């Protein structure tokens, strides 16, 4: 990879996601040509969170485009934990369904952990069941959380060698930061995970050859946080208002950082498109496992 000091390599999640989808579609087409049962994904939405409604629509669209059988279950906000668990138990034994995704966040009266643990780990395409997280921790093959999986896919697509790379993740959520740390470790990177209680955080991030942010704080990370020549991955998706217009931005101040880093993901168009692509990939993986 070569670049000048002012033009970083743009790591395009749009390109990588397209490539992932293309390969999955080829496999699904082949399954169809053999007249076998198609992979199936069930998405469960509780309530009417506007962002969740859009995400669920996008997941349904992605399934249709690839040829994956899709079922969407929309339940009212006042659905009880036991009603939701009953639906999951039905989906666990539904032979048309290989993957079950519970759209988060759930209404506050439902405890996420109580729900996720009810999903058959073999159908847990979000990779958040304790069995899958445990397997990830011990380096075993498993279904892995989609967003961190998407980050690894971008790095691999651009032939970034993770072996012994000094990496710093900002953010330690179960959805992104922690599983990503495990995935990088499994790729032989050297990993530091930082969070809101980390002291002298800039000192730590500015030593990283690979810096990944997943915090949800618009444009917080400036060039002083970044090592010259680093690879920078921005998982953050934040909505900000500028001149009465709402736009998306990441955790990383792209304009400030772009002149000193070697490569960077934009927002939008970086990690964002990868999440659904990796969900499709996990659904195909779950299908193959179940067959
Ligand atoms: P989260 O559960 O709220 O976790 C945020 C993490 O960031 C926490 O570990 C928190 O530390 C840490 N943090 C917050 N402020 C910080 C600061 N000033 N300095 C250092 N660490 C700080 O969020 P999440 O679910 O991981 O999501 C993070 C971002 O990624 C959000 O913008 C979200 O929209 C985006 N996201 C994008 C995708 C995608 O498809 N691309 C998918 C998922 C999430 P503590 O643990 O100490 O509180």
Short mmCIF file of C-alpha atoms and ligand atoms in Angstrom, two decimals:
data_model
loop_
_atom_site.label_atom_id
_atom_site.label_comp_id
_atom_site.label_asym_id
_atom_site.label_seq_id
_atom_site.Cartn_x
_atom_site.Cartn_y
_atom_site.Cartn_z
CA UNK A 1 0.00 0.00 0.00
CA UNK A 2 1.37 3.45 -0.93
CA UNK A 3 0.01 6.89 -0.30
CA UNK A 4 1.10 10.51 0.13
CA UNK A 5 1.01 12.17 3.56
CA UNK A 6 -2.21 14.07 2.78
CA UNK A 7 -4.23 11.40 1.05
CA UNK A 8 -4.85 8.36 3.19
CA UNK A 9 -6.02 5.09 1.76
CA UNK A 10 -9.80 5.08 2.16
CA UNK A 11 -10.97 1.72 3.44
CA UNK A 12 -14.37 1.45 1.80
CA UNK A 13 -16.89 -0.71 3.62
CA UNK A 14 -19.21 -0.26 0.64
CA UNK A 15 -16.74 -2.09 -1.62
CA UNK A 16 -15.97 -4.82 0.91
CA UNK A 17 -19.65 -5.38 1.77
CA UNK A 18 -20.49 -5.65 -1.93
CA UNK A 19 -17.80 -8.28 -2.35
CA UNK A 20 -19.07 -10.25 0.66
CA UNK A 21 -22.66 -10.12 -0.63
CA UNK A 22 -21.58 -11.16 -4.13
CA UNK A 23 -19.84 -14.27 -2.80
CA UNK A 24 -22.78 -15.19 -0.56
CA UNK A 25 -25.20 -14.78 -3.47
CA UNK A 26 -23.11 -17.16 -5.59
CA UNK A 27 -23.38 -19.79 -2.87
CA UNK A 28 -27.11 -19.21 -2.37
CA UNK A 29 -27.69 -19.45 -6.14
CA UNK A 30 -25.88 -22.77 -6.12
CA UNK A 31 -28.02 -24.02 -3.22
CA UNK A 32 -31.15 -22.98 -5.14
CA UNK A 33 -29.93 -24.70 -8.33
CA UNK A 34 -29.65 -27.96 -6.38
CA UNK A 35 -33.22 -27.37 -5.24
CA UNK A 36 -32.17 -27.50 -1.65
CA UNK A 37 -33.88 -25.57 1.11
CA UNK A 38 -32.64 -21.95 1.16
CA UNK A 39 -30.95 -20.39 4.20
CA UNK A 40 -33.50 -18.58 6.39
CA UNK A 41 -33.28 -15.63 8.77
CA UNK A 42 -35.89 -14.54 11.32
CA UNK A 43 -35.67 -10.98 12.63
CA UNK A 44 -37.66 -10.15 15.75
CA UNK A 45 -38.52 -6.56 16.56
CA UNK A 46 -40.28 -5.52 19.76
CA UNK A 47 -41.81 -2.04 19.70
CA UNK A 48 -41.55 0.74 17.16
CA UNK A 49 -38.15 2.35 17.67
CA UNK A 50 -37.79 4.34 14.38
CA UNK A 51 -34.10 3.47 13.89
CA UNK A 52 -34.81 -0.22 14.56
CA UNK A 53 -37.67 -0.20 12.02
CA UNK A 54 -35.21 1.05 9.37
CA UNK A 55 -32.54 -1.51 10.36
CA UNK A 56 -35.07 -4.35 10.17
CA UNK A 57 -36.29 -3.18 6.73
CA UNK A 58 -32.67 -3.06 5.51
CA UNK A 59 -32.00 -6.58 6.78
CA UNK A 60 -35.13 -7.85 5.03
CA UNK A 61 -34.05 -6.11 1.81
CA UNK A 62 -30.56 -7.62 2.02
CA UNK A 63 -32.08 -11.12 2.42
CA UNK A 64 -34.34 -10.62 -0.60
CA UNK A 65 -31.45 -9.36 -2.77
CA UNK A 66 -29.26 -12.33 -1.89
CA UNK A 67 -32.04 -14.93 -2.00
CA UNK A 68 -32.12 -15.75 1.71
CA UNK A 69 -35.56 -16.71 3.08
CA UNK A 70 -36.62 -13.93 5.46
CA UNK A 71 -39.26 -13.72 8.19
CA UNK A 72 -39.90 -10.59 10.24
CA UNK A 73 -41.80 -10.74 13.54
CA UNK A 74 -42.95 -7.37 14.82
CA UNK A 75 -44.31 -7.52 18.36
CA UNK A 76 -45.97 -4.74 20.37
CA UNK A 77 -43.92 -2.73 22.90
CA UNK A 78 -45.76 -4.30 25.84
CA UNK A 79 -44.73 -7.85 24.86
CA UNK A 80 -43.61 -9.70 27.99
CA UNK A 81 -40.29 -11.53 28.41
CA UNK A 82 -42.10 -14.86 28.50
CA UNK A 83 -44.02 -14.14 25.28
CA UNK A 84 -40.78 -13.24 23.53
CA UNK A 85 -39.07 -16.36 24.87
CA UNK A 86 -41.98 -18.47 23.58
CA UNK A 87 -41.47 -17.05 20.07
CA UNK A 88 -37.74 -17.78 20.24
CA UNK A 89 -38.43 -21.36 21.29
CA UNK A 90 -40.72 -21.76 18.27
CA UNK A 91 -38.05 -20.33 15.96
CA UNK A 92 -35.39 -22.58 17.52
CA UNK A 93 -37.26 -25.63 16.17
CA UNK A 94 -38.46 -24.03 12.91
CA UNK A 95 -36.66 -25.95 10.15
CA UNK A 96 -36.92 -23.07 7.67
CA UNK A 97 -34.99 -20.78 10.01
CA UNK A 98 -31.19 -20.97 10.40
CA UNK A 99 -30.61 -17.61 12.03
CA UNK A 100 -32.52 -15.68 14.70
CA UNK A 101 -31.79 -12.02 15.28
CA UNK A 102 -33.39 -10.04 18.09
CA UNK A 103 -33.26 -6.38 17.07
CA UNK A 104 -31.72 -4.31 19.89
CA UNK A 105 -32.45 -2.27 21.89
CA UNK A 106 -35.37 -4.04 23.54
CA UNK A 107 -37.95 -2.15 25.61
CA UNK A 108 -36.61 -1.54 29.14
CA UNK A 109 -38.92 -4.10 30.82
CA UNK A 110 -37.16 -6.90 28.89
CA UNK A 111 -33.69 -7.98 30.01
CA UNK A 112 -31.51 -8.58 26.95
CA UNK A 113 -29.45 -11.32 28.66
CA UNK A 114 -32.62 -13.31 29.51
CA UNK A 115 -33.60 -13.27 25.85
CA UNK A 116 -30.27 -13.90 24.12
CA UNK A 117 -29.57 -17.02 26.22
CA UNK A 118 -32.80 -18.59 24.92
CA UNK A 119 -31.62 -18.56 21.28
CA UNK A 120 -30.20 -21.84 20.02
CA UNK A 121 -26.43 -21.00 19.84
CA UNK A 122 -26.36 -22.60 16.36
CA UNK A 123 -28.95 -20.01 15.20
CA UNK A 124 -27.40 -17.07 17.09
CA UNK A 125 -26.39 -15.04 14.01
CA UNK A 126 -25.63 -11.98 16.16
CA UNK A 127 -22.97 -14.03 17.97
CA UNK A 128 -24.04 -12.73 21.38
CA UNK A 129 -25.11 -15.99 23.07
CA UNK A 130 -22.79 -16.80 26.01
CA UNK A 131 -21.83 -20.08 24.28
CA UNK A 132 -20.63 -18.24 21.17
CA UNK A 133 -18.88 -15.50 23.16
CA UNK A 134 -17.16 -18.23 25.22
CA UNK A 135 -16.05 -20.04 22.06
CA UNK A 136 -14.72 -16.77 20.66
CA UNK A 137 -12.74 -16.27 23.87
CA UNK A 138 -11.19 -19.71 23.57
CA UNK A 139 -10.48 -19.34 19.85
CA UNK A 140 -13.01 -21.99 18.70
CA UNK A 141 -15.06 -21.78 15.53
CA UNK A 142 -18.39 -20.04 16.28
CA UNK A 143 -20.88 -17.44 15.13
CA UNK A 144 -19.26 -14.06 15.87
CA UNK A 145 -20.81 -10.61 16.42
CA UNK A 146 -21.41 -8.97 13.03
CA UNK A 147 -19.88 -5.51 13.47
CA UNK A 148 -16.46 -6.62 14.79
CA UNK A 149 -16.50 -9.40 12.20
CA UNK A 150 -17.03 -6.68 9.59
CA UNK A 151 -14.00 -4.76 10.88
CA UNK A 152 -11.81 -7.86 10.51
CA UNK A 153 -13.22 -8.43 7.01
CA UNK A 154 -12.27 -4.88 5.95
CA UNK A 155 -8.73 -5.32 7.32
CA UNK A 156 -8.34 -8.64 5.50
CA UNK A 157 -9.78 -7.30 2.24
CA UNK A 158 -7.14 -4.56 2.22
CA UNK A 159 -4.41 -7.12 3.07
CA UNK A 160 -3.54 -5.47 6.37
CA UNK A 161 -1.30 -7.89 8.22
CA UNK A 162 -2.50 -8.11 11.82
CA UNK A 163 0.28 -10.39 12.99
CA UNK A 164 1.92 -8.71 16.03
CA UNK A 165 0.30 -5.38 15.13
CA UNK A 166 -0.02 -3.03 18.07
CA UNK A 167 -3.74 -2.29 18.24
CA UNK A 168 -5.81 -0.08 20.51
CA UNK A 169 -9.61 -0.27 20.71
CA UNK A 170 -11.51 2.61 22.29
CA UNK A 171 -14.76 1.22 23.75
CA UNK A 172 -15.42 -2.06 25.58
CA UNK A 173 -19.03 -2.96 24.79
CA UNK A 174 -20.13 -6.60 24.49
CA UNK A 175 -21.42 -5.77 21.02
CA UNK A 176 -18.22 -4.30 19.58
CA UNK A 177 -15.13 -3.53 21.70
CA UNK A 178 -14.68 -6.76 23.67
CA UNK A 179 -15.40 -9.27 20.86
CA UNK A 180 -13.26 -7.23 18.49
CA UNK A 181 -10.41 -7.41 20.99
CA UNK A 182 -10.74 -11.23 21.03
CA UNK A 183 -10.88 -11.42 17.23
CA UNK A 184 -7.73 -9.30 16.89
CA UNK A 185 -5.97 -11.42 19.53
CA UNK A 186 -6.96 -14.54 17.59
CA UNK A 187 -5.29 -12.91 14.56
CA UNK A 188 -2.11 -12.50 16.66
CA UNK A 189 -2.39 -8.74 17.07
CA UNK A 190 -1.30 -7.18 20.37
CA UNK A 191 -4.42 -5.61 21.83
CA UNK A 192 -5.20 -2.87 24.33
CA UNK A 193 -8.85 -2.07 25.09
CA UNK A 194 -9.56 1.37 26.53
CA UNK A 195 -12.80 2.90 27.88
CA UNK A 196 -14.29 5.90 29.64
CA UNK A 197 -12.30 5.23 32.84
CA UNK A 198 -8.93 4.88 31.08
CA UNK A 199 -6.47 7.55 32.18
CA UNK A 200 -4.14 9.30 29.71
CA UNK A 201 -6.05 7.71 26.87
CA UNK A 202 -4.43 9.89 24.18
CA UNK A 203 -1.01 8.64 25.25
CA UNK A 204 -2.17 5.05 24.71
CA UNK A 205 -4.02 5.58 21.42
CA UNK A 206 -1.19 7.61 19.92
CA UNK A 207 1.13 4.56 20.16
CA UNK A 208 -1.21 2.32 18.14
CA UNK A 209 -0.44 1.15 14.63
CA UNK A 210 -4.10 0.14 14.43
CA UNK A 211 -6.60 2.39 16.18
CA UNK A 212 -10.27 1.39 16.33
CA UNK A 213 -12.94 3.51 17.91
CA UNK A 214 -16.40 2.29 19.02
CA UNK A 215 -17.63 4.82 21.56
CA UNK A 216 -20.50 6.81 20.04
CA UNK A 217 -18.99 10.27 20.62
CA UNK A 218 -19.09 12.47 17.50
CA UNK A 219 -15.65 13.54 16.24
CA UNK A 220 -14.04 13.06 19.66
CA UNK A 221 -10.81 11.59 18.34
CA UNK A 222 -8.45 14.21 16.91
CA UNK A 223 -5.02 13.92 15.29
CA UNK A 224 -3.29 14.18 18.70
CA UNK A 225 -4.79 10.76 19.54
CA UNK A 226 -3.37 9.15 16.39
CA UNK A 227 0.11 7.84 15.57
CA UNK A 228 1.54 9.07 12.28
CA UNK A 229 0.99 6.39 9.64
CA UNK A 230 -1.60 4.48 11.69
CA UNK A 231 -4.54 2.55 10.30
CA UNK A 232 -7.73 4.04 11.71
CA UNK A 233 -11.11 2.28 11.88
CA UNK A 234 -14.18 4.21 12.95
CA UNK A 235 -17.08 2.06 14.15
CA UNK A 236 -18.98 5.00 15.61
CA UNK A 237 -22.18 6.15 13.94
CA UNK A 238 -23.42 9.45 15.34
CA UNK A 239 -26.15 11.81 14.18
CA UNK A 240 -25.24 15.50 14.38
CA UNK A 241 -27.03 18.65 13.26
CA UNK A 242 -25.11 21.19 11.20
CA UNK A 243 -26.79 24.22 9.58
CA UNK A 244 -30.19 22.74 10.43
CA UNK A 245 -29.28 19.53 8.60
CA UNK A 246 -28.83 16.14 10.25
CA UNK A 247 -25.83 14.18 9.10
CA UNK A 248 -23.87 11.11 10.15
CA UNK A 249 -20.35 11.25 11.53
CA UNK A 250 -18.02 8.88 13.30
CA UNK A 251 -16.09 9.07 16.58
CA UNK A 252 -13.03 10.13 14.64
CA UNK A 253 -12.63 13.64 13.29
CA UNK A 254 -11.99 12.47 9.73
CA UNK A 255 -10.88 15.87 8.38
CA UNK A 256 -8.42 16.40 11.22
CA UNK A 257 -6.99 12.88 11.21
CA UNK A 258 -6.86 12.08 7.49
CA UNK A 259 -3.57 13.89 6.80
CA UNK A 260 -1.53 11.92 9.33
CA UNK A 261 -2.91 8.39 9.08
CA UNK A 262 -2.01 5.74 6.53
CA UNK A 263 -5.55 4.45 6.02
CA UNK A 264 -8.98 5.26 7.40
CA UNK A 265 -12.63 4.18 7.18
CA UNK A 266 -15.08 6.98 6.39
CA UNK A 267 -18.47 7.52 8.06
CA UNK A 268 -20.78 6.86 6.33
CA UNK A 269 -19.46 4.17 4.00
CA UNK A 270 -16.99 2.48 6.33
CA UNK A 271 -17.87 -0.12 8.95
CA UNK A 272 -21.62 0.64 8.74
CA UNK A 273 -22.38 -1.33 5.53
CA UNK A 274 -20.41 -4.31 6.86
CA UNK A 275 -22.77 -5.22 9.69
CA UNK A 276 -25.65 -6.43 7.50
CA UNK A 277 -23.23 -8.10 5.05
CA UNK A 278 -21.75 -10.09 7.93
CA UNK A 279 -25.25 -10.94 9.17
CA UNK A 280 -25.91 -12.51 5.76
CA UNK A 281 -22.59 -14.33 6.02
CA UNK A 282 -23.46 -15.64 9.51
CA UNK A 283 -26.87 -16.81 8.27
CA UNK A 284 -25.22 -18.81 5.49
CA UNK A 285 -22.70 -20.21 7.98
CA UNK A 286 -25.52 -21.22 10.37
CA UNK A 287 -27.38 -22.86 7.45
CA UNK A 288 -24.33 -24.92 6.47
CA UNK A 289 -23.84 -25.99 10.08
CA UNK A 290 -27.46 -27.06 10.40
CA UNK A 291 -27.47 -29.02 7.18
P1 LIG B 1 -21.81 1.41 23.98
O1 LIG B 1 -22.38 0.11 24.39
O2 LIG B 1 -22.45 2.67 24.44
O3 LIG B 1 -20.29 1.43 24.46
C1 LIG B 1 -19.51 2.57 24.32
C2 LIG B 1 -18.14 2.32 24.87
O4 LIG B 1 -17.37 3.49 24.68
C3 LIG B 1 -18.11 2.02 26.36
O5 LIG B 1 -17.20 0.97 26.61
C4 LIG B 1 -17.63 3.33 27.00
O6 LIG B 1 -16.84 3.15 28.15
C5 LIG B 1 -16.73 3.86 25.90
N1 LIG B 1 -16.61 5.32 25.94
C6 LIG B 1 -17.60 6.23 25.94
N2 LIG B 1 -17.08 7.48 25.98
C7 LIG B 1 -15.73 7.34 25.99
C8 LIG B 1 -14.65 8.25 26.03
N3 LIG B 1 -14.85 9.58 26.06
N4 LIG B 1 -13.41 7.76 26.04
C9 LIG B 1 -13.20 6.41 26.01
N5 LIG B 1 -14.18 5.50 25.96
C10 LIG B 1 -15.44 5.97 25.96
O7 LIG B 1 -21.70 1.54 22.41
P2 LIG B 1 -21.56 0.42 21.24
O8 LIG B 1 -22.81 -0.33 21.11
O9 LIG B 1 -20.29 -0.32 21.40
O10 LIG B 1 -21.44 1.39 19.97
C11 LIG B 1 -20.39 2.31 19.86
C12 LIG B 1 -20.56 3.13 18.59
O11 LIG B 1 -20.54 2.24 17.49
C13 LIG B 1 -21.90 3.87 18.48
O12 LIG B 1 -21.69 5.07 17.78
C14 LIG B 1 -22.76 2.94 17.67
O13 LIG B 1 -23.77 3.64 16.94
C15 LIG B 1 -21.73 2.39 16.72
N6 LIG B 1 -22.09 1.06 16.19
C16 LIG B 1 -22.00 0.93 14.86
C17 LIG B 1 -22.33 -0.28 14.30
C18 LIG B 1 -22.22 -0.43 12.81
O14 LIG B 1 -22.99 -1.14 12.20
N7 LIG B 1 -21.22 0.18 12.21
C19 LIG B 1 -22.77 -1.34 15.08
C20 LIG B 1 -22.80 -1.19 16.46
C21 LIG B 1 -22.45 0.04 17.01
P3 LIG B 1 -17.46 2.52 29.52
O15 LIG B 1 -17.56 1.06 29.27
O16 LIG B 1 -16.43 2.86 30.54
O17 LIG B 1 -18.77 3.19 29.74
#
